[in-house]
XYZ file of N, CA and C in Angstrom:
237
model
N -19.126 -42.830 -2.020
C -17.926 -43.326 -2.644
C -16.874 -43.570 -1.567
N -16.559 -44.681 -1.644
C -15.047 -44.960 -0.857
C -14.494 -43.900 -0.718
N -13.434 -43.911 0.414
C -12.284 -42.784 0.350
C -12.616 -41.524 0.139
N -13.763 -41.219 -0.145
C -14.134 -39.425 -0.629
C -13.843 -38.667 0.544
N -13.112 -37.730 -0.121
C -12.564 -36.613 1.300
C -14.178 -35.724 1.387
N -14.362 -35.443 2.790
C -15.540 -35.040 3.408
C -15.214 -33.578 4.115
N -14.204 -33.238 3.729
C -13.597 -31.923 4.275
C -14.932 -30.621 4.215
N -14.800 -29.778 5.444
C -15.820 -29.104 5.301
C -15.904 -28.308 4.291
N -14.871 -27.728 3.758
C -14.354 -26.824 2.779
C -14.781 -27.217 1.024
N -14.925 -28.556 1.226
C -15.411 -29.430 0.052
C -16.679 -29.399 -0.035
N -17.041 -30.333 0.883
C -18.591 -30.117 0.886
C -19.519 -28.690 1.259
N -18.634 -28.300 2.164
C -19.558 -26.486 1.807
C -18.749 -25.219 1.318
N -18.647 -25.521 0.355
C -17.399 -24.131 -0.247
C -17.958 -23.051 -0.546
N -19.530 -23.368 -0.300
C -19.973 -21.794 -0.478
C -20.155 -20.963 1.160
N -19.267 -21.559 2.131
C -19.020 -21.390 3.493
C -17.522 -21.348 3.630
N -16.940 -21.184 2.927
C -15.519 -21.580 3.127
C -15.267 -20.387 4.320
N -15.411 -19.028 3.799
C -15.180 -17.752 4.524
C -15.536 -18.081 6.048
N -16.692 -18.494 5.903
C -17.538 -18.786 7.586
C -16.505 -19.834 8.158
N -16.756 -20.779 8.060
C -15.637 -22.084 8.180
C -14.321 -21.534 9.063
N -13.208 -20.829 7.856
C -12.333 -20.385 8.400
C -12.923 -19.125 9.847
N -13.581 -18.661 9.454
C -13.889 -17.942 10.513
C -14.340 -18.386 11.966
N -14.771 -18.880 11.859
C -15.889 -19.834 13.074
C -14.435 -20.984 13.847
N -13.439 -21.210 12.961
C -12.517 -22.398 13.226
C -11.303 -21.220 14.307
N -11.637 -20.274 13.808
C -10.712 -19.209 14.866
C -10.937 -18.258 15.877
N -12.516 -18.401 15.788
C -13.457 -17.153 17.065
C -14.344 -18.129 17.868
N -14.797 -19.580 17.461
C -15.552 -19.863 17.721
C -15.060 -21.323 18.755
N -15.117 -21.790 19.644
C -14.384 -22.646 20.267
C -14.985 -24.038 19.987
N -16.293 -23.870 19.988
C -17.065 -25.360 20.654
C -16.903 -25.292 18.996
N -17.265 -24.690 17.752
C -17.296 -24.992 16.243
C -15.740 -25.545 16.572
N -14.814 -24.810 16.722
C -13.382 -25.496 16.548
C -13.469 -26.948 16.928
N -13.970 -27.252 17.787
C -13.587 -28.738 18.452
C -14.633 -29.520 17.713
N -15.445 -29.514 17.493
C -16.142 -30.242 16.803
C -16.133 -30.468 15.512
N -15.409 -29.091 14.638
C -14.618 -29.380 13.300
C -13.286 -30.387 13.511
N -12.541 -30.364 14.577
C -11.590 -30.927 14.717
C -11.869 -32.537 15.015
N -13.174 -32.675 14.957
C -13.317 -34.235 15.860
C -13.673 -34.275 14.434
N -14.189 -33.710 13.788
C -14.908 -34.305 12.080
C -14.153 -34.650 11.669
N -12.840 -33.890 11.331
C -11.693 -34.127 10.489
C -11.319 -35.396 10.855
N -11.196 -35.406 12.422
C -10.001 -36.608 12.853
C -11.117 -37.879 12.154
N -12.473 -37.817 12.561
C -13.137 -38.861 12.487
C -13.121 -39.163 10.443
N -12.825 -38.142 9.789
C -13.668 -38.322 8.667
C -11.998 -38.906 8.170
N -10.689 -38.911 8.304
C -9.558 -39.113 7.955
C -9.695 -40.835 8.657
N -9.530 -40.877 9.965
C -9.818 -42.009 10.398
C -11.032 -43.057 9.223
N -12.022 -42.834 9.187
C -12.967 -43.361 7.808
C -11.907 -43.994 6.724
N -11.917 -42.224 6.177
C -11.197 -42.788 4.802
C -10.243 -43.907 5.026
N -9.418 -43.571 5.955
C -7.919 -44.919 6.161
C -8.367 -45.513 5.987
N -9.435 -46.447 6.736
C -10.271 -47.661 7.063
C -10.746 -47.973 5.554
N -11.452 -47.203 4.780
C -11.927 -47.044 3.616
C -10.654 -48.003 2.804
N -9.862 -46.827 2.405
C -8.676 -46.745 1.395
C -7.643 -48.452 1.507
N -7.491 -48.352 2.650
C -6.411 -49.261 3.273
C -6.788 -50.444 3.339
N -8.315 -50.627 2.966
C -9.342 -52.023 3.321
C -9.011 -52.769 4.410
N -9.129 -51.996 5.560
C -8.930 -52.459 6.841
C -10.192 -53.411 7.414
N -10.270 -54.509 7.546
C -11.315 -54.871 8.066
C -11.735 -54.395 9.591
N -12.935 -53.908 9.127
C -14.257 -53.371 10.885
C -15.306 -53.651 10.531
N -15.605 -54.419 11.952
C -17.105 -54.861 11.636
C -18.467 -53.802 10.905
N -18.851 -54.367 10.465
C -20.415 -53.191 10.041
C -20.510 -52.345 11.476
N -21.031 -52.746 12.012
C -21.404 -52.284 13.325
C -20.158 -50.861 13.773
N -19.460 -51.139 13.725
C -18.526 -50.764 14.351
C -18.288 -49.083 12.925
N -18.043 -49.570 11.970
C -17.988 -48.769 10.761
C -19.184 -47.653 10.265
N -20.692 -48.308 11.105
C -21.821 -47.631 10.654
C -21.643 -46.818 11.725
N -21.190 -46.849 13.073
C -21.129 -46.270 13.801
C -20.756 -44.583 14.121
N -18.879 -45.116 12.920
C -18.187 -44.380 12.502
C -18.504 -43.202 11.937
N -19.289 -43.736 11.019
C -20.397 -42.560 9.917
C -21.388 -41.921 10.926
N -22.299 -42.601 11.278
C -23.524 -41.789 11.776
C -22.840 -40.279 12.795
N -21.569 -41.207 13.399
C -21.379 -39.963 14.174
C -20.799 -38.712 13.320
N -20.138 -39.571 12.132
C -19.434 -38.234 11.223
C -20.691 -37.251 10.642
N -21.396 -38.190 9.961
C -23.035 -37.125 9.789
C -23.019 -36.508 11.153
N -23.609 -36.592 12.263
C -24.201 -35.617 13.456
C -23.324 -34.479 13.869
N -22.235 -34.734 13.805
C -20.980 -33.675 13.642
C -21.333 -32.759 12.013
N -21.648 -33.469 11.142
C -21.736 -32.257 10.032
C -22.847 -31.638 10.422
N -23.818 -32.277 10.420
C -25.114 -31.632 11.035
C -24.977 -30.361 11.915
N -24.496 -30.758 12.887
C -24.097 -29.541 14.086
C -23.249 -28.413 13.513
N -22.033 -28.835 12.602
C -21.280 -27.614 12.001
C -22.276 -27.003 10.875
N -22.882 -27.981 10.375
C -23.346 -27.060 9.302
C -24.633 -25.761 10.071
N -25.531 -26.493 11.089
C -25.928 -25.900 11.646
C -25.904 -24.348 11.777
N -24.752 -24.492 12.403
C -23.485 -23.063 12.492
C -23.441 -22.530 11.975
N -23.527 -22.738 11.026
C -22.739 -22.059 9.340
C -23.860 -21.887 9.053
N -24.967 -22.045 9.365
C -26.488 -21.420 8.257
C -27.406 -20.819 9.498
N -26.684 -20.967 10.703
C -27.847 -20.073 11.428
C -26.868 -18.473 12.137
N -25.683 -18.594 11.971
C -24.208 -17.316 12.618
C -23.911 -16.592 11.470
């Protein structure tokens, strides 16, 4: 869906506890939650605002936002 907020807290709320935790002990989880956010807010704008970007450029956007969840979620199911 367009615009759907992708927040980690959303999509894994049965991690919320970990999440917050990991976002304040954990450095390399911090920065890489922090690049999700920026990247997954950046999206939505683009989304919401009907900014034109090429496919290319937009699929790009995503795949990297997936490999970033991937890696956090990672975290969160193996710590």
């Amino acid at each position: 869906m367009q615009g759907e907020n992708h927040a980690l807290v959303f999509d894994f709320p049965e991690h919320r506890d970990r999440i917050h935790h990991l976002k304040q002990y954990d450095p390399a989880f911090q920065l890489d939650a922090q690049r999700y956010h920026q990247l997954d807010h950046h999206i939505r704008g683009l989304e919401m605002n009907q900014i034109p970007t090429s496919d290319d450029i937009f699929t790009a956007m995503k795949r990297q936002r997936a490999h970033l969840k991937d890696r956090l979620y990672e975290k969160l199911r193996t710590h």
